[in-house]
Amino acid sequence: MKSEPEVPLHEEFTYVYGLATQVIKCGPWKDLWKRERAPKALFLVIPGNPGLPGYYRSFLKALYSCLNRQYPIWVVGHAGHCKVPHGMKMIEETDVNKLDDGFGLRGQIEHKLSFIRKNVPKDVKLVLIGHSIGAYMIIEMLKRARDVEIIRGLLLFPTVERIAESPQGKIMTPVLSWFRYPLYILSYLVWILPDRIKHFLLRLVSSTLLHADESALAATIDFLTVNCVANAMYMGHQEMNEVTERDNTAIRKHLKKLTFYYGSEDRWCPRQYYEEMKRDFPNGDIRLCEKGFRHAFVLDSSEEMAADLADWMRDDLARL
């Protein structure tokens, strides 16, 4: 029996608006848009927080396979959340096109739009997949990206309202407000540990508490630098303060393009939020996960989640 070829993954680091950005591309990537039969659509993942593409490696490969290897799947990380390669700085040494508060929530949204405008041809249709705070970013992008053809927004475990009032938000708000500076010191102490000890501790935590796969472990190791932790917590602090009331006007305007997928026991966007969304938008594609996926589905449910998304997109892709 002939085995399936390995799913190709390409990792690159670039500057977007002068900020270090990690991108992982699944599928053929070199001269992709110059090919005679270039793909008509691109799937682009907007991650949660921390926004490291490495957490989504398994998900990208699974989704690419579920879509019969016909469409490229990319994930663009949040600015400043990645450990940059040797010789690359977190902020480019130029005064051109720098984002105002680029590591903050608003700056990260403009960062994604800038990446799309720079890297995706205008005739390529976009399917945006937003995880957690990435779902909020997609709604904001739809409001601002009139020059970008977004055919679908898949919002997974969407933190689009009242984050600070959620069960997990009530715990994390004081942590991100008052205790993030001591946590910077803790991250530094972990970072300076010998690699052997650091890897052992993280593997222990990943296997016993997170039940995460190897790609998630590698991403966590890359994340544990002072700059990355500081940027992620700074953005998280803004999330608690700025993501408050749901933007019903924007949701109503783009409702036909949106799929909301809530967890049945998600402490970041609890079932109550799903029920209220379903009540307020009875004609919307508002779904509740009955399979027990957790908020951080990329840690252990990537293949199952990818299969569901491919099924949801079948009709849209058939019309291309």
PDB file of C-alpha atoms in Angstrom, residues 122-262:
ATOM      1  CA  LYS A 122      -6.049  40.547  -4.175  1.00  0.00           C
ATOM      2  CA  ASP A 123      -7.659  37.885  -6.365  1.00  0.00           C
ATOM      3  CA  VAL A 124      -7.043  35.154  -3.763  1.00  0.00           C
ATOM      4  CA  LYS A 125     -10.020  34.481  -1.523  1.00  0.00           C
ATOM      5  CA  LEU A 126      -9.333  34.243   2.186  1.00  0.00           C
ATOM      6  CA  VAL A 127     -10.724  31.883   4.775  1.00  0.00           C
ATOM      7  CA  LEU A 128      -9.768  33.244   8.182  1.00  0.00           C
ATOM      8  CA  ILE A 129      -9.608  30.927  11.167  1.00  0.00           C
ATOM      9  CA  GLY A 130      -9.537  32.784  14.462  1.00  0.00           C
ATOM     10  CA  HIS A 131      -8.771  30.990  17.699  1.00  0.00           C
ATOM     11  CA  SER A 132      -9.687  32.645  21.012  1.00  0.00           C
ATOM     12  CA  ILE A 133      -8.652  36.325  20.774  1.00  0.00           C
ATOM     13  CA  GLY A 134      -7.959  35.642  17.097  1.00  0.00           C
ATOM     14  CA  ALA A 135     -11.747  35.479  16.651  1.00  0.00           C
ATOM     15  CA  TYR A 136     -12.074  39.013  18.001  1.00  0.00           C
ATOM     16  CA  MET A 137      -9.321  40.141  15.646  1.00  0.00           C
ATOM     17  CA  ILE A 138     -11.167  38.694  12.652  1.00  0.00           C
ATOM     18  CA  ILE A 139     -14.332  40.652  13.456  1.00  0.00           C
ATOM     19  CA  GLU A 140     -12.218  43.808  13.705  1.00  0.00           C
ATOM     20  CA  MET A 141     -10.443  42.927  10.439  1.00  0.00           C
ATOM     21  CA  LEU A 142     -13.765  42.521   8.634  1.00  0.00           C
ATOM     22  CA  LYS A 143     -14.659  46.058   9.689  1.00  0.00           C
ATOM     23  CA  ARG A 144     -11.418  47.496   8.310  1.00  0.00           C
ATOM     24  CA  ALA A 145     -10.451  45.258   5.367  1.00  0.00           C
ATOM     25  CA  ARG A 146     -12.766  46.379   2.587  1.00  0.00           C
ATOM     26  CA  ASP A 147      -9.976  45.794   0.071  1.00  0.00           C
ATOM     27  CA  VAL A 148      -9.513  42.137   1.117  1.00  0.00           C
ATOM     28  CA  GLU A 149     -11.863  39.380  -0.073  1.00  0.00           C
ATOM     29  CA  ILE A 150     -12.694  37.353   3.030  1.00  0.00           C
ATOM     30  CA  ILE A 151     -15.198  34.637   2.147  1.00  0.00           C
ATOM     31  CA  ARG A 152     -15.410  33.009   5.578  1.00  0.00           C
ATOM     32  CA  GLY A 153     -14.451  33.603   9.182  1.00  0.00           C
ATOM     33  CA  LEU A 154     -14.299  30.500  11.371  1.00  0.00           C
ATOM     34  CA  LEU A 155     -14.233  31.625  14.995  1.00  0.00           C
ATOM     35  CA  LEU A 156     -13.096  28.863  17.343  1.00  0.00           C
ATOM     36  CA  PHE A 157     -13.694  29.253  21.079  1.00  0.00           C
ATOM     37  CA  PRO A 158     -14.276  32.946  20.415  1.00  0.00           C
ATOM     38  CA  THR A 159     -13.327  35.444  23.109  1.00  0.00           C
ATOM     39  CA  VAL A 160     -15.249  38.299  21.516  1.00  0.00           C
ATOM     40  CA  GLU A 161     -16.910  39.761  24.628  1.00  0.00           C
ATOM     41  CA  ARG A 162     -16.603  40.206  28.395  1.00  0.00           C
ATOM     42  CA  ILE A 163     -13.318  38.365  28.728  1.00  0.00           C
ATOM     43  CA  ALA A 164     -12.602  39.800  32.178  1.00  0.00           C
ATOM     44  CA  GLU A 165     -16.042  38.611  33.406  1.00  0.00           C
ATOM     45  CA  SER A 166     -15.497  35.008  32.299  1.00  0.00           C
ATOM     46  CA  PRO A 167     -14.470  32.454  34.953  1.00  0.00           C
ATOM     47  CA  GLN A 168     -10.898  32.343  33.670  1.00  0.00           C
ATOM     48  CA  GLY A 169     -10.828  36.079  33.079  1.00  0.00           C
ATOM     49  CA  LYS A 170     -11.639  36.753  36.727  1.00  0.00           C
ATOM     50  CA  ILE A 171      -8.477  34.841  37.651  1.00  0.00           C
ATOM     51  CA  MET A 172      -6.230  36.267  34.949  1.00  0.00           C
ATOM     52  CA  THR A 173      -7.251  39.939  35.147  1.00  0.00           C
ATOM     53  CA  PRO A 174      -5.465  40.604  38.469  1.00  0.00           C
ATOM     54  CA  VAL A 175      -2.533  38.447  37.349  1.00  0.00           C
ATOM     55  CA  LEU A 176      -2.098  40.482  34.166  1.00  0.00           C
ATOM     56  CA  SER A 177      -2.739  43.774  35.950  1.00  0.00           C
ATOM     57  CA  TRP A 178      -0.671  43.450  39.128  1.00  0.00           C
ATOM     58  CA  PHE A 179       1.527  40.371  38.959  1.00  0.00           C
ATOM     59  CA  ARG A 180       2.873  40.344  35.426  1.00  0.00           C
ATOM     60  CA  TYR A 181       6.149  42.026  36.382  1.00  0.00           C
ATOM     61  CA  PRO A 182       7.126  39.295  38.880  1.00  0.00           C
ATOM     62  CA  LEU A 183       6.201  36.775  36.181  1.00  0.00           C
ATOM     63  CA  TYR A 184       8.691  38.440  33.843  1.00  0.00           C
ATOM     64  CA  ILE A 185      11.372  37.692  36.428  1.00  0.00           C
ATOM     65  CA  LEU A 186      10.157  34.099  36.746  1.00  0.00           C
ATOM     66  CA  SER A 187      10.276  33.636  32.960  1.00  0.00           C
ATOM     67  CA  TYR A 188      13.831  34.964  32.957  1.00  0.00           C
ATOM     68  CA  LEU A 189      14.849  32.485  35.664  1.00  0.00           C
ATOM     69  CA  VAL A 190      13.360  29.635  33.643  1.00  0.00           C
ATOM     70  CA  TRP A 191      15.003  30.896  30.453  1.00  0.00           C
ATOM     71  CA  ILE A 192      18.515  30.915  31.955  1.00  0.00           C
ATOM     72  CA  LEU A 193      18.234  27.342  33.196  1.00  0.00           C
ATOM     73  CA  PRO A 194      20.428  24.811  31.379  1.00  0.00           C
ATOM     74  CA  ASP A 195      18.548  23.484  28.348  1.00  0.00           C
ATOM     75  CA  ARG A 196      18.529  19.935  29.734  1.00  0.00           C
ATOM     76  CA  ILE A 197      16.764  20.996  32.951  1.00  0.00           C
ATOM     77  CA  LYS A 198      14.432  23.404  31.167  1.00  0.00           C
ATOM     78  CA  HIS A 199      13.332  20.754  28.681  1.00  0.00           C
ATOM     79  CA  PHE A 200      12.789  18.208  31.466  1.00  0.00           C
ATOM     80  CA  LEU A 201      10.592  20.582  33.490  1.00  0.00           C
ATOM     81  CA  LEU A 202       8.538  21.665  30.505  1.00  0.00           C
ATOM     82  CA  ARG A 203       8.093  18.100  29.328  1.00  0.00           C
ATOM     83  CA  LEU A 204       6.895  17.153  32.810  1.00  0.00           C
ATOM     84  CA  VAL A 205       4.362  20.001  32.868  1.00  0.00           C
ATOM     85  CA  SER A 206       3.233  19.291  29.306  1.00  0.00           C
ATOM     86  CA  SER A 207       2.662  15.597  29.880  1.00  0.00           C
ATOM     87  CA  THR A 208       1.076  15.754  33.339  1.00  0.00           C
ATOM     88  CA  LEU A 209      -0.870  19.036  33.298  1.00  0.00           C
ATOM     89  CA  LEU A 210      -1.341  20.112  29.691  1.00  0.00           C
ATOM     90  CA  HIS A 211      -1.337  16.706  27.973  1.00  0.00           C
ATOM     91  CA  ALA A 212       0.227  18.454  24.986  1.00  0.00           C
ATOM     92  CA  ASP A 213       1.923  17.039  21.912  1.00  0.00           C
ATOM     93  CA  GLU A 214       5.591  17.512  20.960  1.00  0.00           C
ATOM     94  CA  SER A 215       4.995  20.549  18.729  1.00  0.00           C
ATOM     95  CA  ALA A 216       3.285  22.365  21.608  1.00  0.00           C
ATOM     96  CA  LEU A 217       6.234  21.561  23.874  1.00  0.00           C
ATOM     97  CA  ALA A 218       8.693  22.967  21.327  1.00  0.00           C
ATOM     98  CA  ALA A 219       6.590  26.134  20.951  1.00  0.00           C
ATOM     99  CA  THR A 220       6.493  26.609  24.721  1.00  0.00           C
ATOM    100  CA  ILE A 221      10.269  26.335  24.934  1.00  0.00           C
ATOM    101  CA  ASP A 222      10.600  28.989  22.217  1.00  0.00           C
ATOM    102  CA  PHE A 223       8.108  31.226  24.005  1.00  0.00           C
ATOM    103  CA  LEU A 224       9.841  31.305  27.387  1.00  0.00           C
ATOM    104  CA  THR A 225      12.012  34.346  26.828  1.00  0.00           C
ATOM    105  CA  VAL A 226      11.497  37.594  28.697  1.00  0.00           C
ATOM    106  CA  ASN A 227      10.524  39.585  25.605  1.00  0.00           C
ATOM    107  CA  CYS A 228       7.986  37.046  24.374  1.00  0.00           C
ATOM    108  CA  VAL A 229       6.352  36.629  27.784  1.00  0.00           C
ATOM    109  CA  ALA A 230       6.260  40.394  28.324  1.00  0.00           C
ATOM    110  CA  ASN A 231       4.652  41.051  24.931  1.00  0.00           C
ATOM    111  CA  ALA A 232       2.049  38.298  25.392  1.00  0.00           C
ATOM    112  CA  MET A 233       1.106  39.474  28.888  1.00  0.00           C
ATOM    113  CA  TYR A 234       0.971  43.106  27.792  1.00  0.00           C
ATOM    114  CA  MET A 235      -1.447  42.164  25.038  1.00  0.00           C
ATOM    115  CA  GLY A 236      -3.427  39.988  27.467  1.00  0.00           C
ATOM    116  CA  HIS A 237      -3.778  42.922  29.867  1.00  0.00           C
ATOM    117  CA  GLN A 238      -5.307  44.966  27.057  1.00  0.00           C
ATOM    118  CA  GLU A 239      -7.647  42.121  26.130  1.00  0.00           C
ATOM    119  CA  MET A 240      -9.131  42.137  29.632  1.00  0.00           C
ATOM    120  CA  ASN A 241      -9.749  45.870  29.458  1.00  0.00           C
ATOM    121  CA  GLU A 242     -10.795  46.325  25.831  1.00  0.00           C
ATOM    122  CA  VAL A 243     -12.803  43.225  24.886  1.00  0.00           C
ATOM    123  CA  THR A 244     -15.942  44.055  26.812  1.00  0.00           C
ATOM    124  CA  GLU A 245     -19.239  44.488  24.959  1.00  0.00           C
ATOM    125  CA  ARG A 246     -19.893  42.296  21.944  1.00  0.00           C
ATOM    126  CA  ASP A 247     -19.881  44.239  18.641  1.00  0.00           C
ATOM    127  CA  ASN A 248     -23.363  43.249  17.494  1.00  0.00           C
ATOM    128  CA  THR A 249     -23.342  45.777  14.642  1.00  0.00           C
ATOM    129  CA  ALA A 250     -20.265  44.235  13.013  1.00  0.00           C
ATOM    130  CA  ILE A 251     -21.472  40.680  13.649  1.00  0.00           C
ATOM    131  CA  ARG A 252     -24.871  41.428  12.119  1.00  0.00           C
ATOM    132  CA  LYS A 253     -23.268  43.010   9.045  1.00  0.00           C
ATOM    133  CA  HIS A 254     -20.988  40.033   8.390  1.00  0.00           C
ATOM    134  CA  LEU A 255     -23.141  37.281   9.897  1.00  0.00           C
ATOM    135  CA  LYS A 256     -23.400  35.226   6.691  1.00  0.00           C
ATOM    136  CA  LYS A 257     -19.612  34.904   6.587  1.00  0.00           C
ATOM    137  CA  LEU A 258     -19.160  33.873  10.219  1.00  0.00           C
ATOM    138  CA  THR A 259     -19.210  30.558  12.052  1.00  0.00           C
ATOM    139  CA  PHE A 260     -18.984  30.682  15.857  1.00  0.00           C
ATOM    140  CA  TYR A 261     -17.858  27.518  17.639  1.00  0.00           C
ATOM    141  CA  TYR A 262     -18.154  27.523  21.432  1.00  0.00           C
TER     142      TYR A 262
END
